[in-house]
Amino acid sequence: MPESPYPMVSVDEAQQVIMGRVLPLEAEEVDALTADGRVLAQVIQAPLNLPDVPKAAMDGYALRTDDGLKPRRIIAELTAGSTAGVSLEPGTAVRIMTGAPMPAGADAVIPVELAEEHAGWLTLHHTLQSGQHVHTVGQDAAQGATILSLGTVLGTPELGLLATFGLTRVQVYRRPRVAVLATGDEVIEPGLPRPAGAVYDSNRYALMAALREAGCEVLSLGIAPDDHTKQRDALLRGLEAADVLVTSGGVSMGSRDLIKPLLAELGTVHFGRIAFKPGKPTTFATVGSKLAFGLPGYPVSSLVSYEVFVRPALRALQGDPHPWRPRVRVRLSTPIRPSHDRPEYQRVTIRQEGVHLVAGTTGGQGSSRLMSLLGANGLLLVPPGEAIYPVGTELDALLTAPL
C-alpha cells in the first residue's frame, strides 16, 4: 500500500493551523437597514440622547406632583407626534399620550386608570412621586455611549437600534467570496441523463447552500473531470475570482486523485490527513493569500468536514468573534458505536428533556448516506474505542441547527 506523504494531524491541530492563517477581510460601507447577518467593523456610538427630551412613558396626564391630590384643570392634549410648547402652572394638567414630550413644569404622569376626568377637570385617586412614568433624557442611551461593539453580528434588534438613531450606513467586514468545484469523471450535473454507475453532483449544491447560510458569496466552478490540466485550470479560475476555494473529491490516494498534488504545485499544503471520521483526507492549503480546502468526495464526509473545519474559518473571515458552533453536553438516548481508531462526528438529533439535552442517532452513519443529515441538528463528538456507548452516557456535541 502506498504511504501518504502527509502526516496525520489531530482535529485540534488542523483547526489551529487553519485559524492561524485567517484574518478578517477588509471593511466596506453598506446600507445599515439591510445589513442583517453582517459583522460590524466599527464601534457604533449613540449620536444623540435617547430620548432627547423627557417623554411620557404611559397614556395618562402630565402634572405637577407638588399639587398633591387637589383637582387640576386640563389645559391641553399632547400626542406622540406633537411638540411640547405647553407650560403647566400650579393646578393644571395636560392629557398626554405615550411617547409625547413632557410639557414644561410637569414632573410626572399619572396613568389613565388612576385618575378621573370630568368636565375639563382631573381628579387623582393616588399620589405620585416626581419622575414617575417619565422617560428621562438619555435613559435608553446617552449621547456618545457605545451601543454596538466591534464584531457585533447584526440581527433584528441591532438593525432596529441603528434605525432608532437614524443611522443608514455602517462599516462591516466584507463577505468572503467562495468558489466551489466538484471533481470526478463519474460526477454529472443533476437533470442530465445518468449513465449506469455515474452519480449526480450533490456535494457542490449542498456546499453552496451551506456557504450561503454562513454568509458567503458563492461562485460555482462546475464539475472538473479527473484530468490534470482541466482541474488545474478550474482551480486557477477559482483562486483568481474568490477569497476561498472549496473542492469536493480527488483528495484520497488513488491515481486519479489530483487535488492534493495540484494544490502543492500551486501553493502550500499545510495538512492532507486528519485523525477524524468522516473525512480523514480533508486537505487545507494556501495559495498566496487565498485559502483552499480539499474536501472528500463522499457527501457526508464533505459536509461534516465543512462544518468542523471550513465554516469557522469563513465566519472568522467576516469578523465574527465567535465563529464556532455552540458546544453542548448531551445524554445519549440511543446506543452509539464508536470508531476504533479515530474520533467520529456522528449525526444526531438533539432535544430538550427536562433540564437535560438528549441526543439520538439519525441512523446509519456511513459516509455516503446523506440521509443521516436529514433532521440532524447536531454533531456528536464520539471518542474512539471498542465498547459501545450505552444510553445515558454523556458526550459533547456541536449544535448545527436549533433544538
C-alpha positions as MATLAB code, in Angstrom:
seq = 'MPESPYPMVSVDEAQQVIMGRVLPLEAEEVDALTADGRVLAQVIQAPLNLPDVPKAAMDGYALRTDDGLKPRRIIAELTAGSTAGVSLEPGTAVRIMTGAPMPAGADAVIPVELAEEHAGWLTLHHTLQSGQHVHTVGQDAAQGATILSLGTVLGTPELGLLATFGLTRVQVYRRPRVAVLATGDEVIEPGLPRPAGAVYDSNRYALMAALREAGCEVLSLGIAPDDHTKQRDALLRGLEAADVLVTSGGVSMGSRDLIKPLLAELGTVHFGRIAFKPGKPTTFATVGSKLAFGLPGYPVSSLVSYEVFVRPALRALQGDPHPWRPRVRVRLSTPIRPSHDRPEYQRVTIRQEGVHLVAGTTGGQGSSRLMSLLGANGLLLVPPGEAIYPVGTELDALLTAPL';
ca = [
       0.000    0.000    0.000;
       1.400    3.444   -0.867;
       2.120    5.747    2.070;
       0.615    9.214    2.183;
       3.287   11.927    2.234;
       1.145   13.905    4.666;
       1.418   13.219    8.403;
      -1.796   12.651   10.312;
      -2.853   15.675   12.396;
      -5.458   15.862   15.140;
      -8.704   17.808   14.858;
      -7.355   20.462   17.237;
      -4.102   20.781   15.281;
      -5.966   21.125   12.000;
      -8.268   23.816   13.392;
      -5.318   25.737   14.842;
      -3.438   25.585   11.527;
      -6.458   26.959    9.675;
      -7.415   29.682   12.127;
      -3.801   30.777   12.440;
      -3.989   31.819    8.779;
      -7.326   33.622    8.921;
      -7.711   37.370    9.332;
     -10.926   39.346    8.830;
     -11.394   40.701    5.343;
     -11.371   44.436    4.699;
     -14.326   46.586    5.705;
     -16.914   48.037    3.363;
     -19.733   50.518    3.857;
     -23.251   49.162    3.336;
     -26.876   50.097    3.864;
     -27.365   49.711    7.611;
     -31.045   48.882    7.321;
     -30.480   45.782    5.151;
     -27.235   44.618    6.805;
     -28.732   41.683    8.723;
     -26.196   38.900    9.168;
     -23.224   41.188    8.597;
     -20.490   41.780   11.187;
     -19.691   45.321   12.328;
     -16.216   46.601   11.502;
     -16.677   49.709   13.636;
     -17.877   50.790   17.041;
     -21.271   52.497   16.953;
     -21.787   55.323   19.443;
     -25.102   56.988   20.135;
     -25.196   60.211   18.059;
     -27.802   61.700   20.413;
     -29.539   61.109   23.714;
     -32.392   58.636   23.592;
     -34.867   60.036   24.381;
     -33.629   63.501   23.515;
     -36.306   65.204   25.665;
     -38.337   63.931   28.645;
     -41.290   61.873   27.365;
     -44.402   60.257   28.766;
     -43.958   56.550   29.424;
     -47.712   55.864   29.576;
     -51.037   57.225   28.385;
     -52.359   59.488   31.104;
     -51.990   63.005   32.420;
     -48.824   65.062   32.847;
     -48.894   67.061   36.065;
     -47.002   68.751   38.874;
     -46.602   66.414   41.849;
     -46.319   69.303   44.322;
     -50.022   69.995   43.692;
     -50.835   66.881   45.736;
     -54.313   65.361   45.331;
     -56.293   68.525   44.631;
     -58.187   68.645   41.300;
     -56.394   70.076   38.250;
     -57.746   71.911   35.265;
     -56.890   70.169   31.967;
     -55.465   72.778   29.602;
     -54.265   70.765   26.570;
     -53.651   67.397   24.978;
     -50.246   66.221   23.743;
     -49.796   63.319   21.328;
     -46.624   61.416   20.496;
     -46.126   63.429   17.332;
     -46.603   66.834   18.908;
     -44.029   69.262   20.216;
     -44.485   70.357   23.816;
     -44.850   74.164   23.647;
     -47.094   73.968   26.728;
     -46.233   75.089   30.253;
     -48.046   73.883   33.364;
     -48.957   76.346   36.043;
     -49.931   75.159   39.539;
     -53.339   73.471   39.497;
     -53.199   72.446   35.809;
     -52.582   69.208   33.922;
     -52.238   68.001   30.351;
     -53.775   64.945   28.754;
     -50.778   63.092   27.266;
     -50.089   60.027   25.122;
     -47.216   57.557   25.400;
     -44.106   58.991   23.776;
     -45.253   62.601   23.789;
     -42.768   65.226   25.062;
     -43.410   66.328   28.624;
     -44.674   69.920   28.955;
     -42.609   72.426   30.896;
     -43.397   72.363   34.598;
     -44.661   68.755   34.617;
     -42.607   66.194   36.527;
     -44.772   63.023   36.442;
     -47.508   61.207   34.515;
     -50.472   59.555   36.188;
     -51.909   56.642   34.165;
     -55.451   56.973   32.825;
     -56.735   54.222   35.119;
     -55.541   56.029   38.282;
     -57.371   59.299   37.595;
     -60.781   60.574   36.529;
     -61.546   63.337   34.047;
     -64.868   65.196   34.156;
     -65.915   68.478   32.561;
     -62.330   69.547   31.927;
     -61.076   68.744   35.449;
     -58.826   65.931   36.624;
     -59.295   64.121   39.926;
     -56.478   61.863   41.219;
     -57.075   58.619   43.094;
     -53.401   58.126   44.008;
     -50.456   60.351   44.786;
     -47.372   60.276   42.568;
     -43.681   60.746   43.089;
     -41.693   63.119   40.919;
     -40.350   61.378   37.821;
     -42.918   58.569   37.835;
     -43.870   57.232   34.376;
     -41.462   59.633   32.648;
     -38.672   58.628   30.262;
     -35.775   60.923   31.141;
     -33.213   62.322   28.697;
     -30.662   59.644   27.787;
     -32.483   56.974   29.801;
     -32.247   54.411   26.972;
     -28.877   55.575   25.664;
     -26.700   58.559   26.453;
     -25.108   60.525   23.621;
     -21.601   59.188   22.953;
     -22.198   55.847   24.697;
     -21.226   52.676   22.824;
     -24.399   50.991   21.630;
     -22.875   48.358   19.310;
     -19.367   46.932   19.651;
     -16.832   45.981   17.017;
     -17.587   42.434   15.859;
     -21.319   42.559   16.577;
     -23.331   40.296   14.279;
     -26.213   42.445   13.086;
     -29.641   40.949   13.686;
     -33.183   42.112   14.376;
     -32.562   44.263   17.499;
     -29.304   45.687   16.131;
     -30.943   46.864   12.886;
     -33.821   48.299   14.893;
     -31.342   50.183   17.081;
     -29.499   51.608   14.071;
     -32.815   52.790   12.627;
     -33.792   54.275   16.003;
     -30.770   56.576   15.830;
     -31.304   57.366   12.155;
     -28.095   55.592   11.096;
     -28.334   54.403    7.492;
     -24.714   53.491    6.637;
     -22.335   51.227    8.581;
     -18.915   49.695    8.126;
     -18.997   45.871    8.046;
     -16.465   43.223    7.142;
     -16.702   42.076    3.560;
     -18.360   38.752    2.875;
     -15.865   36.141    1.626;
     -16.231   35.066   -1.985;
     -16.027   31.277   -2.140;
     -15.555   29.238   -5.324;
     -16.831   25.653   -5.262;
     -15.587   22.890   -7.568;
     -16.770   19.316   -7.869;
     -14.393   16.753   -9.353;
     -14.631   13.269  -10.821;
     -15.271   11.518  -14.127;
     -18.312    9.849  -12.563;
     -19.955   13.095  -11.408;
     -22.634   14.635  -13.631;
     -24.927   17.633  -13.421;
     -28.363   16.976  -11.875;
     -31.058   16.834  -14.550;
     -28.875   15.284  -17.245;
     -29.230   11.632  -18.276;
     -27.268    9.491  -15.824;
     -25.230    6.586  -17.198;
     -25.084    3.441  -15.069;
     -22.584    3.913  -12.218;
     -22.485    7.709  -12.501;
     -23.585    9.958   -9.622;
     -25.344   13.272   -9.638;
     -23.384   16.170   -8.156;
     -24.944   16.612   -4.718;
     -21.814   17.902   -2.972;
     -21.471   21.157   -4.851;
     -25.078   22.180   -4.351;
     -25.152   21.165   -0.686;
     -21.899   23.022   -0.051;
     -23.134   26.129   -1.849;
     -26.249   26.138    0.350;
     -24.071   25.743    3.459;
     -21.827   28.584    2.294;
     -24.772   30.913    1.769;
     -26.036   30.034    5.256;
     -22.614   31.045    6.615;
     -22.894   34.458    4.946;
     -20.654   33.915    1.914;
     -20.899   34.987   -1.699;
     -20.744   31.794   -3.758;
     -19.290   31.084   -7.187;
     -19.856   27.712   -8.839;
     -16.944   26.328  -10.866;
     -18.987   23.381  -12.114;
     -17.549   19.879  -12.435;
     -13.974   19.097  -13.487;
     -13.143   15.599  -14.752;
     -10.148   13.669  -13.446;
      -7.750   15.420  -15.778;
      -4.673   17.315  -14.533;
      -4.960   20.216  -16.970;
      -8.701   20.700  -16.608;
      -8.630   20.574  -12.823;
      -5.640   22.905  -12.683;
      -7.419   25.405  -14.924;
     -10.528   25.203  -12.729;
      -8.508   25.732   -9.551;
      -6.785   28.762  -11.043;
     -10.125   30.270  -12.100;
     -11.465   29.832   -8.607;
      -8.371   31.218   -6.907;
      -8.398   34.257   -9.168;
     -12.089   35.025   -8.621;
     -12.539   34.192   -4.939;
     -11.023   34.524   -1.480;
     -11.561   30.856   -0.676;
     -11.592   27.724   -2.829;
     -13.565   24.635   -1.785;
     -13.365   21.406   -3.750;
     -15.043   18.039   -3.284;
     -13.473   14.763   -4.318;
      -9.997   13.931   -5.562;
      -8.178   14.070   -2.200;
      -7.639   10.374   -1.467;
      -4.780    8.075   -2.528;
      -5.946    6.955   -5.960;
      -4.016    7.595   -9.151;
      -6.780    9.975  -10.291;
      -6.922   11.929   -7.020;
      -5.296   15.113   -8.267;
      -6.346   17.878   -5.867;
      -3.548   17.461   -3.298;
      -0.700   17.462   -5.843;
      -2.274   20.368   -7.713;
      -2.576   22.452   -4.542;
       1.022   21.583   -3.670;
       2.045   22.706   -7.144;
       0.161   25.996   -6.882;
       0.788   26.838   -3.212;
       1.471   25.208    0.165;
      -0.429   22.238    1.564;
      -0.481   22.633    5.356;
      -2.070   19.275    6.064;
      -3.539   16.466    3.997;
      -4.851   13.999    6.586;
      -6.789   14.384    9.835;
      -7.376   11.791   12.559;
     -11.082   12.299   12.161;
     -14.146   10.489   10.870;
     -15.757   11.043    8.456;
     -13.250   12.991    6.363;
      -9.728   11.737    7.010;
      -8.305   13.026    3.665;
      -9.558   16.599    4.223;
      -6.872   18.974    2.970;
      -6.010   22.601    3.698;
      -3.691   24.752    1.584;
      -2.880   28.378    0.923;
      -2.103   29.881   -2.460;
      -0.743   33.335   -1.777;
      -3.365   34.988    0.426;
      -6.111   32.607   -0.711;
      -7.394   29.673    1.358;
      -8.117   26.323   -0.261;
      -9.974   23.363    1.237;
      -9.999   19.967   -0.412;
     -12.968   18.022    0.949;
     -13.679   14.314    0.432;
     -15.993   13.091   -2.295;
     -18.435   11.211   -0.092;
     -21.306   13.633    0.606;
     -21.442   13.137    4.383;
     -17.654   13.389    4.706;
     -17.716   16.560    2.629;
     -20.422   18.300    4.685;
     -19.169   17.205    8.110;
     -15.621   18.293    7.232;
     -17.044   21.610    6.058;
     -18.839   22.114    9.395;
     -15.812   21.275   11.543;
     -13.026   22.966    9.578;
     -14.304   25.316    6.852;
     -17.293   27.120    8.338;
     -15.417   28.531   11.379;
     -12.782   29.982    9.040;
     -15.439   31.602    6.868;
     -17.134   33.169    9.871;
     -13.763   34.444   11.127;
     -13.062   35.991    7.707;
     -16.260   38.002    8.201;
     -15.006   39.309   11.542;
     -17.257   37.110   13.664;
     -15.570   36.949   17.117;
     -17.454   33.705   17.868;
     -17.041   31.636   14.696;
     -17.549   28.219   16.301;
     -20.780   26.288   16.582;
     -22.066   26.089   20.178;
     -20.699   23.064   22.041;
     -23.084   21.398   24.497;
     -23.160   18.365   26.785;
     -25.781   15.762   25.848;
     -27.077   12.455   27.166;
     -27.454    9.578   24.731;
     -30.971    8.328   24.119;
     -29.669    5.607   21.777;
     -26.527    3.465   21.964;
     -23.589    4.792   19.915;
     -20.887    2.624   18.371;
     -17.521    4.455   18.167;
     -14.763    4.190   15.605;
     -11.927    2.100   16.988;
      -9.106    4.447   15.941;
     -10.406    7.998   15.330;
     -12.776   10.485   16.946;
     -16.024   10.499   14.998;
     -18.563   13.260   14.455;
     -21.843   11.380   14.264;
     -25.096   12.969   13.138;
     -27.708   13.225   15.876;
     -30.998   14.861   16.754;
     -30.725   16.870   19.979;
     -33.788   17.786   22.032;
     -34.557   19.192   25.443;
     -35.875   16.777   28.080;
     -36.357   18.491   31.421;
     -33.059   20.059   32.421;
     -31.028   17.837   30.072;
     -30.174   17.863   26.379;
     -30.705   14.414   24.898;
     -29.180   13.161   21.646;
     -30.272   10.259   19.473;
     -28.703    8.867   16.324;
     -30.150    9.600   12.896;
     -29.443    6.042   11.814;
     -26.693    4.552    9.704;
     -23.600    6.756    9.756;
     -21.959    5.718    6.500;
     -20.059    8.427    4.659;
     -22.243    8.073    1.572;
     -25.570    8.141    3.456;
     -26.732   11.732    3.064;
     -29.992   10.694    4.762;
     -28.074   10.713    8.054;
     -28.007   14.516    7.862;
     -31.779   14.861    7.435;
     -33.274   16.034   10.715;
     -29.853   16.259   12.349;
     -29.269   19.393   14.412;
     -26.009   18.290   15.975;
     -22.713   16.513   15.515;
     -21.904   14.155   18.381;
     -18.202   14.029   19.280;
     -17.615   10.313   19.816;
     -14.184    9.392   21.250;
     -12.591    6.289   19.718;
     -12.912    2.968   21.484;
     -14.023   -0.638   21.267;
     -17.089   -0.624   23.532;
     -20.494    0.765   22.587;
     -21.515    3.905   24.482;
     -24.762    2.969   26.251;
     -27.924    5.025   26.696;
     -27.378    7.701   29.353;
     -23.701    8.304   28.501;
     -22.788   11.995   28.453;
     -20.781   13.298   25.462;
     -20.107   16.642   23.812;
     -21.911   17.747   20.663;
     -21.879   20.686   18.270;
     -25.242   22.374   17.725;
     -25.588   22.907   13.984;
     -29.254   23.972   13.986;
     -31.883   24.983   16.565;
     -33.179   22.419   19.023;
];
